[in-house]
Coordinates of C-alpha atoms in Angstrom, one line a residue:
E893 CA 101.2 186.6 131.7
D894 CA 105.0 187.0 132.6
W895 CA 106.3 186.8 128.9
T896 CA 107.8 190.2 127.9
A897 CA 110.2 191.6 125.4
H898 CA 112.2 194.1 126.7
G899 CA 109.9 194.9 129.3
S900 CA 106.7 195.0 127.3
P901 CA 104.2 192.3 127.9
L902 CA 103.7 189.8 124.7
A903 CA 100.3 189.2 123.5
G904 CA 100.4 185.3 123.5
A905 CA 98.2 182.2 123.4
R906 CA 98.6 178.7 123.4
D907 CA 96.8 175.6 122.3
L908 CA 97.4 171.5 122.6
L909 CA 96.9 169.6 119.4
E910 CA 96.6 166.1 118.9
E911 CA 96.8 165.9 122.8
R912 CA 100.6 165.9 122.2
F913 CA 101.8 169.2 120.5
L914 CA 102.1 172.2 122.5
M915 CA 101.8 175.2 120.1
V916 CA 102.7 178.6 121.5
G917 CA 102.3 182.0 119.6
V918 CA 102.7 185.7 120.1
D919 CA 100.9 188.5 118.3
E920 CA 103.9 190.3 116.3
A921 CA 101.7 193.2 115.5
S922 CA 101.3 194.1 119.1
V923 CA 104.9 193.8 120.6
P924 CA 107.1 191.6 118.5
P925 CA 109.3 188.9 120.6
S926 CA 112.9 189.4 121.2
G927 CA 115.7 186.5 120.8
C928 CA 115.7 186.9 124.6
S929 CA 112.0 186.4 125.0
I930 CA 112.1 183.4 122.8
D931 CA 115.0 182.0 124.9
A932 CA 112.9 182.6 128.1
M933 CA 110.2 180.6 126.8
V934 CA 112.5 177.9 125.7
R935 CA 114.1 177.8 129.2
V936 CA 110.4 177.6 131.0
L937 CA 109.6 174.7 128.8
S938 CA 112.8 173.1 129.4
D939 CA 112.4 173.2 132.9
L940 CA 108.8 172.1 132.9
E941 CA 110.3 168.9 131.0
G942 CA 112.0 167.8 134.0
T943 CA 109.4 168.4 136.5
M944 CA 106.7 166.7 134.1
G945 CA 108.8 163.9 132.9
V946 CA 107.9 164.8 129.2
V947 CA 109.7 166.3 126.1
L948 CA 108.5 169.8 125.1
V949 CA 111.6 170.9 123.5
G950 CA 113.6 169.3 120.6
H951 CA 114.0 169.2 116.9
S952 CA 115.0 165.8 116.3
P953 CA 111.8 163.9 116.7
V954 CA 109.6 163.0 113.5
F955 CA 106.0 162.8 113.9
Y956 CA 104.0 161.0 111.6
R957 CA 100.3 159.6 111.3
T958 CA 100.1 155.9 110.7
S959 CA 97.5 154.3 108.6
S960 CA 95.3 153.6 111.4
G961 CA 95.5 157.2 112.6
E962 CA 97.9 156.9 115.4
V963 CA 100.4 159.8 115.8
R964 CA 103.7 158.2 116.2
R965 CA 107.1 159.8 117.3
V966 CA 110.4 158.4 116.3
D967 CA 113.9 159.7 116.1
R968 CA 115.1 160.6 112.5
A969 CA 117.4 157.3 112.3
E970 CA 114.1 155.2 113.0
F971 CA 112.2 157.1 110.4
R972 CA 114.9 156.6 107.8
R973 CA 114.8 153.0 108.5
L974 CA 111.0 152.9 108.3
A975 CA 111.5 154.8 104.9
E976 CA 113.9 152.3 103.6
E977 CA 111.9 149.4 104.5
G978 CA 108.9 151.0 102.7
R979 CA 106.8 151.5 105.8
V980 CA 106.3 155.3 105.4
G981 CA 106.7 156.9 102.3
P982 CA 106.2 160.6 100.7
A983 CA 102.5 160.0 101.0
T984 CA 102.8 159.6 104.8
A985 CA 101.2 162.2 106.8
V986 CA 103.8 164.0 108.8
F987 CA 103.7 167.0 111.2
D988 CA 105.9 170.0 110.0
T989 CA 107.2 171.0 113.4
T990 CA 109.3 173.9 111.7
L991 CA 106.2 176.0 111.2
T992 CA 106.8 179.7 112.3
R993 CA 103.5 181.3 111.4
V994 CA 99.8 180.4 112.6
G995 CA 98.5 181.2 109.3
R996 CA 100.5 178.2 107.8
L997 CA 98.9 175.9 110.8
R998 CA 95.5 177.2 109.6
D999 CA 95.7 176.6 106.0
G1000 CA 96.9 173.1 106.2
G1001 CA 100.7 173.5 106.5
W1002 CA 100.9 171.5 109.9
E1003 CA 100.1 168.0 108.7
R1004 CA 100.9 167.2 105.0
P1005 CA 102.4 164.2 102.9
A1006 CA 105.9 163.9 103.8
G1007 CA 106.8 164.4 100.2
E1008 CA 105.5 168.0 100.4
T1009 CA 107.6 168.9 103.4
W1010 CA 111.4 168.9 104.6
H1011 CA 110.7 165.2 105.2
G1012 CA 110.5 164.5 101.6
Q1013 CA 113.9 166.1 101.0
A1014 CA 115.4 164.6 103.8
F1015 CA 114.0 160.8 103.6
F1016 CA 112.7 160.4 100.0
R1017 CA 114.9 162.2 97.7
T1018 CA 114.6 159.6 95.0
I1019 CA 111.0 158.8 95.5
R1020 CA 108.6 161.1 94.1
P1021 CA 105.2 161.8 96.1
G1022 CA 102.1 160.6 94.3

């Protein structure tokens, strides 16, 4: 309720997906967020990390779904090792934490085969999805 951009309140919403992913959105049609308002949100989340003892902000983890349906979080080096060992591949479901539009989330862009996301380029350049 205190989130603003240049003094104007932002119309925002949040949701928790898979009991681990905090999604925060803002209605850009009403009042678009500013760089300062985005920085303020990141600061609030970073402060909560210490208070709650959880990681809320970070771009280095890779989240993927195991064949048993469990969501796992590993760092990029570990995901690369799993790829080299053949334990994950282009068909492995990954979560694309780079999404910036709710529409992409709603149309299935959030959880996709690794070969269809940036993960494919980063970890499976020589392997084709399929």
